[in-house]
mmCIF file of N, CA and C in Angstrom:
data_model
loop_
_atom_site.group_PDB
_atom_site.id
_atom_site.type_symbol
_atom_site.label_atom_id
_atom_site.label_comp_id
_atom_site.label_asym_id
_atom_site.label_seq_id
_atom_site.Cartn_x
_atom_site.Cartn_y
_atom_site.Cartn_z
ATOM 1 N N MET K 1 122.959 122.354 147.394
ATOM 2 C CA MET K 1 123.175 122.669 145.798
ATOM 3 C C MET K 1 123.975 121.877 145.197
ATOM 4 N N ILE K 2 123.633 121.525 144.014
ATOM 5 C CA ILE K 2 124.548 120.583 143.292
ATOM 6 C C ILE K 2 125.075 121.415 142.225
ATOM 7 N N THR K 3 126.287 121.027 141.947
ATOM 8 C CA THR K 3 127.194 121.878 140.908
ATOM 9 C C THR K 3 127.410 120.869 139.801
ATOM 10 N N VAL K 4 126.999 121.274 138.552
ATOM 11 C CA VAL K 4 127.129 120.593 137.307
ATOM 12 C C VAL K 4 128.482 121.069 136.620
ATOM 13 N N LEU K 5 129.493 120.447 136.431
ATOM 14 C CA LEU K 5 130.615 120.810 135.461
ATOM 15 C C LEU K 5 130.257 120.155 134.113
ATOM 16 N N PHE K 6 129.738 120.758 133.255
ATOM 17 C CA PHE K 6 129.423 120.194 131.959
ATOM 18 C C PHE K 6 130.406 120.592 130.944
ATOM 19 N N GLY K 7 131.077 119.476 130.328
ATOM 20 C CA GLY K 7 132.189 119.747 129.443
ATOM 21 C C GLY K 7 131.872 119.085 127.805
ATOM 22 N N GLY K 8 130.339 118.901 127.689
ATOM 23 C CA GLY K 8 130.215 118.129 126.547
ATOM 24 C C GLY K 8 130.227 119.230 125.285
ATOM 25 N N SER K 9 130.397 118.530 123.790
ATOM 26 C CA SER K 9 130.758 119.262 122.997
ATOM 27 C C SER K 9 129.270 119.999 122.147
ATOM 28 N N ARG K 10 128.154 119.620 122.571
ATOM 29 C CA ARG K 10 126.998 119.822 122.064
ATOM 30 C C ARG K 10 126.008 120.232 123.392
ATOM 31 N N PRO K 11 125.741 121.431 123.664
ATOM 32 C CA PRO K 11 125.181 121.765 124.905
ATOM 33 C C PRO K 11 123.702 121.522 124.897
ATOM 34 N N GLU K 12 122.957 121.068 123.732
ATOM 35 C CA GLU K 12 121.902 120.321 123.899
ATOM 36 C C GLU K 12 121.809 118.918 123.693
ATOM 37 N N GLY K 13 122.959 118.384 123.580
ATOM 38 C CA GLY K 13 123.190 117.184 123.206
ATOM 39 C C GLY K 13 122.506 115.930 124.258
ATOM 40 N N ASN K 14 122.956 114.442 124.130
ATOM 41 C CA ASN K 14 122.237 113.745 124.996
ATOM 42 C C ASN K 14 122.827 113.921 126.541
ATOM 43 N N SER K 15 123.989 113.963 126.536
ATOM 44 C CA SER K 15 124.268 114.256 128.142
ATOM 45 C C SER K 15 124.051 115.453 128.719
ATOM 46 N N ALA K 16 123.753 116.330 128.060
ATOM 47 C CA ALA K 16 122.999 117.681 128.819
ATOM 48 C C ALA K 16 121.611 117.503 129.019
ATOM 49 N N GLU K 17 121.055 116.633 128.174
ATOM 50 C CA GLU K 17 119.375 116.520 128.486
ATOM 51 C C GLU K 17 119.363 115.401 129.528
ATOM 52 N N LEU K 18 120.295 114.253 129.381
ATOM 53 C CA LEU K 18 120.041 113.350 130.766
ATOM 54 C C LEU K 18 120.471 114.124 131.781
ATOM 55 N N ALA K 19 121.394 114.907 131.875
ATOM 56 C CA ALA K 19 121.707 115.367 133.052
ATOM 57 C C ALA K 19 120.486 116.430 133.784
ATOM 58 N N LYS K 20 119.682 117.031 132.584
ATOM 59 C CA LYS K 20 118.841 118.165 133.093
ATOM 60 C C LYS K 20 117.678 117.217 133.517
ATOM 61 N N ILE K 21 117.293 116.058 132.862
ATOM 62 C CA ILE K 21 116.270 115.276 133.342
ATOM 63 C C ILE K 21 116.567 114.749 134.900
ATOM 64 N N VAL K 22 117.798 114.181 135.095
ATOM 65 C CA VAL K 22 117.788 114.065 136.320
ATOM 66 C C VAL K 22 117.945 115.045 137.367
ATOM 67 N N LEU K 23 118.321 116.076 137.374
ATOM 68 C CA LEU K 23 118.155 117.297 137.979
ATOM 69 C C LEU K 23 116.784 117.851 137.960
ATOM 70 N N LYS K 24 115.760 117.489 137.399
ATOM 71 C CA LYS K 24 114.595 118.207 137.431
ATOM 72 C C LYS K 24 114.228 118.270 138.914
ATOM 73 N N ASP K 25 113.593 119.486 139.172
ATOM 74 C CA ASP K 25 113.257 119.796 140.524
ATOM 75 C C ASP K 25 114.141 119.893 141.821
ATOM 76 N N LEU K 26 115.523 119.786 141.159
ATOM 77 C CA LEU K 26 116.430 120.108 142.169
ATOM 78 C C LEU K 26 117.041 121.442 142.168
ATOM 79 N N ASP K 27 117.868 121.650 143.103
ATOM 80 C CA ASP K 27 118.398 122.726 143.100
ATOM 81 C C ASP K 27 119.923 122.657 142.514
ATOM 82 N N TYR K 28 120.232 123.578 141.460
ATOM 83 C CA TYR K 28 121.440 122.925 140.882
ATOM 84 C C TYR K 28 122.357 124.375 140.073
ATOM 85 N N ASN K 29 123.455 124.377 140.075
ATOM 86 C CA ASN K 29 124.193 125.280 139.464
ATOM 87 C C ASN K 29 125.057 124.656 138.303
ATOM 88 N N TRP K 30 124.488 125.025 137.085
ATOM 89 C CA TRP K 30 125.042 124.565 135.723
ATOM 90 C C TRP K 30 126.289 125.307 135.284
ATOM 91 N N ILE K 31 127.621 124.845 135.376
ATOM 92 C CA ILE K 31 128.857 125.440 134.525
ATOM 93 C C ILE K 31 129.038 124.782 133.421
ATOM 94 N N ASP K 32 129.022 125.574 132.425
ATOM 95 C CA ASP K 32 129.604 125.041 130.983
ATOM 96 C C ASP K 32 131.057 125.327 130.905
ATOM 97 N N LEU K 33 131.868 124.108 130.852
ATOM 98 C CA LEU K 33 133.089 124.364 130.685
ATOM 99 C C LEU K 33 133.763 124.673 129.475
ATOM 100 N N THR K 34 132.742 124.808 128.558
ATOM 101 C CA THR K 34 133.163 125.132 127.161
ATOM 102 C C THR K 34 133.203 126.546 126.951
ATOM 103 N N LYS K 35 132.554 127.222 127.877
ATOM 104 C CA LYS K 35 132.606 128.695 127.692
ATOM 105 C C LYS K 35 133.995 129.353 128.436
ATOM 106 N N TYR K 36 134.846 128.437 128.960
ATOM 107 C CA TYR K 36 136.314 128.791 129.297
ATOM 108 C C TYR K 36 137.266 128.262 128.582
ATOM 109 N N HIS K 37 138.401 128.860 128.901
ATOM 110 C CA HIS K 37 139.865 128.712 128.020
ATOM 111 C C HIS K 37 140.436 127.882 128.987
ATOM 112 N N PHE K 38 141.219 126.910 128.937
ATOM 113 C CA PHE K 38 141.872 126.094 129.576
ATOM 114 C C PHE K 38 143.357 125.753 128.890
ATOM 115 N N ASP K 39 144.330 125.959 129.337
ATOM 116 C CA ASP K 39 145.740 125.928 128.980
ATOM 117 C C ASP K 39 146.131 124.523 129.066
ATOM 118 N N PRO K 40 146.713 124.016 127.954
ATOM 119 C CA PRO K 40 147.124 122.331 128.095
ATOM 120 C C PRO K 40 148.078 122.322 129.145
ATOM 121 N N VAL K 41 147.722 120.918 130.061
ATOM 122 C CA VAL K 41 148.762 120.700 131.221
ATOM 123 C C VAL K 41 150.074 120.108 130.583
ATOM 124 N N ARG K 42 151.028 120.667 131.255
ATOM 125 C CA ARG K 42 152.257 119.812 130.727
ATOM 126 C C ARG K 42 153.028 118.866 131.842
ATOM 127 N N ASP K 43 152.849 117.583 131.737
ATOM 128 C CA ASP K 43 152.933 116.875 132.782
ATOM 129 C C ASP K 43 154.639 116.544 132.785
ATOM 130 N N VAL K 44 155.232 116.796 133.487
ATOM 131 C CA VAL K 44 156.896 116.428 133.364
ATOM 132 C C VAL K 44 157.399 115.710 134.631
ATOM 133 N N ARG K 45 156.299 115.112 135.209
ATOM 134 C CA ARG K 45 156.942 114.462 136.732
ATOM 135 C C ARG K 45 157.518 113.241 136.197
ATOM 136 N N HIS K 46 157.458 112.505 135.352
ATOM 137 C CA HIS K 46 158.365 111.436 135.035
ATOM 138 C C HIS K 46 159.414 111.256 134.126
ATOM 139 N N ASN K 47 159.773 112.513 133.729
ATOM 140 C CA ASN K 47 160.952 112.492 132.788
ATOM 141 C C ASN K 47 161.935 113.534 133.385
ATOM 142 N N GLY K 48 161.830 113.753 134.530
ATOM 143 C CA GLY K 48 163.151 114.229 135.104
ATOM 144 C C GLY K 48 163.268 115.951 134.958
ATOM 145 N N GLU K 49 162.228 116.488 134.264
ATOM 146 C CA GLU K 49 162.467 117.923 134.150
ATOM 147 C C GLU K 49 161.509 118.719 134.963
ATOM 148 N N MET K 50 161.848 119.847 135.131
ATOM 149 C CA MET K 50 160.828 120.850 135.677
ATOM 150 C C MET K 50 160.455 121.940 134.937
ATOM 151 N N ILE K 51 159.205 122.604 135.317
ATOM 152 C CA ILE K 51 158.617 123.655 134.564
ATOM 153 C C ILE K 51 159.294 124.870 135.273
ATOM 154 N N THR K 52 159.688 125.528 134.346
ATOM 155 C CA THR K 52 160.470 126.893 134.842
ATOM 156 C C THR K 52 159.645 128.243 134.262
ATOM 157 N N ASP K 53 158.912 127.806 133.104
ATOM 158 C CA ASP K 53 158.027 128.714 132.592
ATOM 159 C C ASP K 53 156.871 128.334 132.581
ATOM 160 N N TYR K 54 155.736 129.240 132.906
ATOM 161 C CA TYR K 54 154.199 129.017 133.003
ATOM 162 C C TYR K 54 153.568 129.790 131.818
ATOM 163 N N THR K 55 154.149 130.125 130.718
ATOM 164 C CA THR K 55 153.763 130.822 129.559
ATOM 165 C C THR K 55 153.137 129.828 128.497
#
């Protein structure tokens, strides 16, 4: 099975339509990432800081 992680801003846009054409007749799982909430990533690897609070 193929898993598609779709994150396009338009669910019926060109990217989604093209992916569905390519996947035609294949077994796939479509995960629309726009349906989920992701907190921003804080990258402090290069400035000497440490993350002490994960809120």
